[in-house]
Every structure is written in C-alpha cells, then in structure tokens.
Short mmCIF file of C-alpha atoms in Angstrom, two decimals:
data_model
loop_
_atom_site.label_atom_id
_atom_site.label_comp_id
_atom_site.label_asym_id
_atom_site.label_seq_id
_atom_site.Cartn_x
_atom_site.Cartn_y
_atom_site.Cartn_z
CA MET J 7 -13.58 0.58 -11.18
CA ARG J 8 -15.81 3.60 -10.96
CA PRO J 9 -14.95 6.41 -12.79
CA VAL J 10 -14.67 8.60 -9.68
CA ARG J 11 -11.80 6.19 -8.39
CA SER J 12 -10.31 6.24 -12.10
CA VAL J 13 -10.01 9.54 -12.03
CA ALA J 14 -9.17 10.14 -8.73
CA ARG J 15 -6.26 7.94 -9.06
CA THR J 16 -5.08 9.29 -12.24
CA LEU J 17 -5.05 12.86 -10.68
CA LEU J 18 -3.08 11.67 -7.64
CA SER J 19 -0.63 9.95 -9.89
CA GLY J 20 -0.02 12.67 -12.21
CA ILE J 21 2.69 14.38 -10.18
CA PHE J 22 4.56 11.26 -9.45
CA VAL J 23 4.60 10.51 -13.30
CA VAL J 24 5.54 13.87 -14.26
CA ASN J 25 8.27 14.62 -11.79
CA GLY J 26 9.47 10.88 -11.76
CA ALA J 27 10.13 11.15 -15.76
CA GLN J 28 12.18 14.33 -14.88
CA ALA J 29 14.05 12.79 -11.92
CA ALA J 30 14.89 9.55 -14.12
CA ALA J 31 15.78 11.41 -16.97
CA ASP J 32 18.21 14.28 -15.72
CA PRO J 33 18.68 13.62 -11.84
CA LYS J 34 21.47 16.22 -11.44
CA PRO J 35 19.06 19.30 -10.61
CA PHE J 36 17.35 17.30 -8.03
CA ALA J 37 20.68 15.39 -6.55
CA VAL J 38 21.89 18.73 -5.27
CA ARG J 39 18.77 19.19 -2.80
CA ALA J 40 19.00 15.30 -2.18
CA GLU J 41 22.47 15.16 -0.80
CA ARG J 42 21.18 16.04 2.85
CA VAL J 43 19.18 12.58 2.86
CA THR J 44 21.12 10.70 0.45
CA ASN J 45 24.40 11.23 2.58
CA ARG J 46 22.53 9.67 5.68
CA VAL J 47 20.87 6.83 3.86
CA ALA J 48 24.18 5.57 2.15
CA PRO J 49 26.03 3.90 4.82
CA THR J 50 22.85 1.94 5.45
CA LEU J 51 22.56 1.02 1.81
CA THR J 52 26.25 -0.08 1.74
CA ARG J 53 25.88 -2.46 4.76
CA ILE J 54 22.81 -3.87 3.04
CA ASN J 55 24.57 -4.48 -0.21
CA SER J 56 27.73 -2.75 -1.38
CA ARG J 57 26.48 -3.27 -5.06
CA ILE J 58 23.69 -0.67 -4.37
CA PRO J 59 24.88 2.87 -5.70
CA THR J 60 24.82 5.49 -2.94
CA ASP J 61 25.60 8.67 -4.92
CA PRO J 62 22.93 11.15 -4.82
CA ALA J 63 22.30 11.30 -8.67
CA SER J 64 21.98 7.56 -8.96
CA LEU J 65 19.51 7.29 -6.06
CA VAL J 66 17.46 10.30 -7.51
CA ARG J 67 17.40 8.47 -10.77
CA ILE J 68 16.42 5.24 -8.93
CA ASN J 69 13.52 7.29 -7.10
CA GLY J 70 12.26 8.62 -10.11
CA ALA J 71 11.89 5.60 -11.96
CA VAL J 72 9.95 4.31 -9.12
CA GLN J 73 7.61 7.01 -9.00
CA LEU J 74 7.29 6.92 -12.76
CA VAL J 75 6.48 3.44 -12.83
CA GLY J 76 4.12 3.56 -9.46
CA GLY J 77 2.44 6.25 -11.01
CA LEU J 78 1.56 4.77 -13.85
CA MET J 79 0.59 1.70 -11.97
CA LEU J 80 -1.82 3.79 -9.82
CA ALA J 81 -3.27 5.49 -12.91
CA THR J 82 -3.94 2.49 -14.79
CA GLY J 83 -5.30 0.67 -11.64
CA VAL J 84 -2.63 -2.22 -12.28
CA LEU J 85 -1.73 -3.34 -8.57
CA ALA J 86 -2.95 0.20 -7.50
CA ARG J 87 -2.85 -0.70 -3.93
CA PRO J 88 0.98 -1.53 -3.79
CA ALA J 89 1.82 1.08 -6.09
CA ALA J 90 0.20 3.35 -3.56
CA LEU J 91 2.47 2.03 -0.55
CA VAL J 92 5.51 2.29 -2.86
CA LEU J 93 4.55 6.02 -3.86
CA ALA J 94 4.18 6.83 -0.02
CA GLY J 95 7.39 5.23 0.58
CA THR J 96 9.13 7.16 -2.04
CA LEU J 97 7.57 10.68 -0.81
CA VAL J 98 8.73 10.67 2.45
CA PRO J 99 12.59 11.20 1.52
CA THR J 100 11.58 13.12 -1.56
CA THR J 101 9.59 15.50 0.91
CA LEU J 102 12.52 15.73 3.49
CA ALA J 103 15.09 16.56 0.82
CA GLY J 104 13.14 18.53 -1.20
CA HIS J 105 11.32 20.67 1.26
CA PRO J 106 13.36 21.56 4.50
CA TYR J 107 11.52 24.87 5.62
CA TRP J 108 13.38 24.78 8.62
CA ALA J 109 16.52 25.35 7.11
CA GLU J 110 15.37 28.41 5.37
CA ASN J 111 16.53 31.72 6.45
CA ASP J 112 14.14 33.88 3.93
CA PRO J 113 10.69 34.14 5.56
CA ALA J 114 9.29 34.10 1.86
CA GLN J 115 11.16 30.98 0.89
CA ARG J 116 10.29 29.40 4.56
CA ARG J 117 6.63 29.88 3.92
CA GLN J 118 6.49 28.37 0.49
CA GLN J 119 8.74 25.45 1.30
CA ARG J 120 6.12 25.04 4.55
CA ILE J 121 3.07 25.14 1.99
CA ASP J 122 5.11 22.66 -0.31
CA LEU J 123 5.88 20.49 2.72
CA MET J 124 2.18 20.30 3.59
CA ARG J 125 1.11 19.67 -0.17
CA ASN J 126 3.23 16.48 0.05
CA LEU J 127 1.73 15.61 3.18
CA GLY J 128 -1.70 15.74 1.81
CA LEU J 129 -0.44 13.64 -1.24
CA LEU J 130 1.03 10.86 1.26
CA GLY J 131 -2.57 10.90 2.94
CA GLY J 132 -4.25 10.66 -0.57
CA LEU J 133 -1.94 7.74 -1.22
CA LEU J 134 -2.59 5.83 2.01
CA LEU J 135 -6.26 5.92 1.16
CA ALA J 136 -5.65 4.44 -2.21
CA ALA J 137 -3.24 2.03 -0.41
CA VAL J 138 -6.46 0.79 1.76
CA ASP J 139 -8.96 1.25 -0.88
CA THR J 140 -10.75 -2.20 -1.69
CA GLU J 141 -12.80 -0.64 -4.17
CA GLY J 142 -15.94 -1.30 -2.47
CA ARG J 143 -15.05 -5.20 -2.06
CA PRO J 144 -14.57 -6.77 0.91
CA GLY J 145 -11.17 -6.80 2.27
CA LEU J 146 -9.02 -10.00 3.33
CA ARG J 147 -9.65 -9.46 6.84
CA TRP J 148 -13.47 -9.30 6.28
CA ARG J 149 -12.97 -12.55 3.89
CA ALA J 150 -10.89 -14.70 6.35
CA GLY J 151 -13.29 -13.66 9.51
CA HIS J 152 -16.58 -14.64 7.16
CA ALA J 153 -14.41 -17.95 5.72
CA LEU J 154 -14.05 -18.84 9.62
CA GLY J 155 -17.22 -17.99 10.53
CA ASP J 156 -18.72 -20.30 7.52
CA GLY J 157 -16.34 -23.25 8.83
CA ARG J 158 -17.58 -23.11 12.04
CA ARG J 159 -21.44 -23.33 11.11
CA SER J 160 -20.49 -26.09 8.87
CA VAL J 161 -18.80 -28.11 11.59
CA ARG J 162 -21.92 -27.58 13.67
CA ARG J 163 -24.27 -28.38 11.21
CA THR J 164 -22.56 -31.68 10.64
CA VAL J 165 -22.30 -32.34 14.33
CA ARG J 166 -25.91 -31.87 14.56
CA GLY J 167 -26.88 -34.25 11.61
CA ALA J 168 -24.35 -36.67 13.13
CA GLN J 169 -26.19 -36.53 16.74
CA ARG J 170 -29.44 -36.45 14.80
CA GLY J 171 -28.71 -39.66 13.05
CA THR J 172 -27.28 -41.27 16.31
CA ARG J 173 -30.53 -40.62 18.01
CA ILE J 174 -32.33 -42.13 15.09
CA ALA J 175 -30.23 -44.91 14.97
CA ALA J 176 -30.79 -45.83 18.72
CA LYS J 177 -34.39 -45.37 18.43
CA SER J 178 -34.47 -47.79 15.72
CA ALA J 179 -32.15 -50.16 17.53
CA LEU J 180 -34.61 -50.05 20.85
CA SER J 181 -37.91 -50.22 18.43
CA LEU J 182 -36.28 -53.48 16.90
CA ARG J 183 -35.55 -55.16 20.32
CA ARG J 184 -39.32 -54.59 21.29
CA LEU J 185 -40.51 -56.31 17.96
CA PRO J 186 -41.69 -60.04 18.74
CA GLY J 187 -39.91 -62.60 16.82
#
C-alpha cells in the first residue's frame, strides 16, 4: 500500500475508532440522541430476529463496536474496502440520530448541527472512495472482461490452427493421390 493511502485511511478511520470506543464503553450519552432512530428501527429488527436487542443503549453499543473494529480494519488496510462499506452503513444512522439540524430551534445550534451533518456527509464520501479504491490494481470487472477476451482469443487461435491443419491435411491427401504407384 502506498504511503498516501496508508495515511489517508488512517486519518479517515480515526474518528470511527475514537467514537466507536466511546460508544461501546459507555453508550448512555449516545443512547438518548439515538432513540429517534432506534425507535423506528426496533420493529424491523424484532421482525428479522426476536433475539436482536432493540433498546437504544444496546444498539448504540453494537454500532460503536462495529465502528471501532471497522475503523481499525480500515486503518490497518485489512479488508479495507469491506470495512469502508460497513463504516458507511453505520454512519448513516449515526448522522441521522446525532445531527438533526431540522429539529433545532436555536439558530446557533441549528447552524452547528448542519455543519456536523455536512462533515459526516464528507466522511461518507471519503468512505465510499475508500470502498472502491483498488490501490491501483485492476478491479474485478476489468479482470473478468480481460479474462473473457483472453478466452475468446484463445478459442480463435485454436480454430485457426485447426483450420490450417485441415487445409494442410487435405492438400497432402490430394498430393498423395497424384503420385504414381
């Protein structure tokens, strides 16, 4: 991995490691703000599996743990692309719960919440870029397309070789018939 990518991923992941560790260790301060989102998500989680916790503190703790692990994976480059996608997925509910500028009445608070929302959207953009970064190596689509092209060329070469061999065999057979004896 290039030094620029290493530094960029480490800087991008820092906020997830720090906030994830805080939320996993002590979810109560975050749970109060998260109720707006967790109350909407809880019925769906119960329908999916009744053993999934639905209380805000547990969901915040799980989200924090996922952000902590995902941030560490992104920083170290271990499965960085999937880690970036997971972090992007956790950032959406975190942003909706933590920065509802539309619900603020105080203009200064509203402005600050909007700035924080925009910062998180910038982080989301960075995570999406990290998720599609192939580190300069060809992606799966390119590799598959080129493998298909290589296969086609190989088949064409084989067919041409077989046709050439057939023509040579036919000419040899004709020349054998013309020989006396």
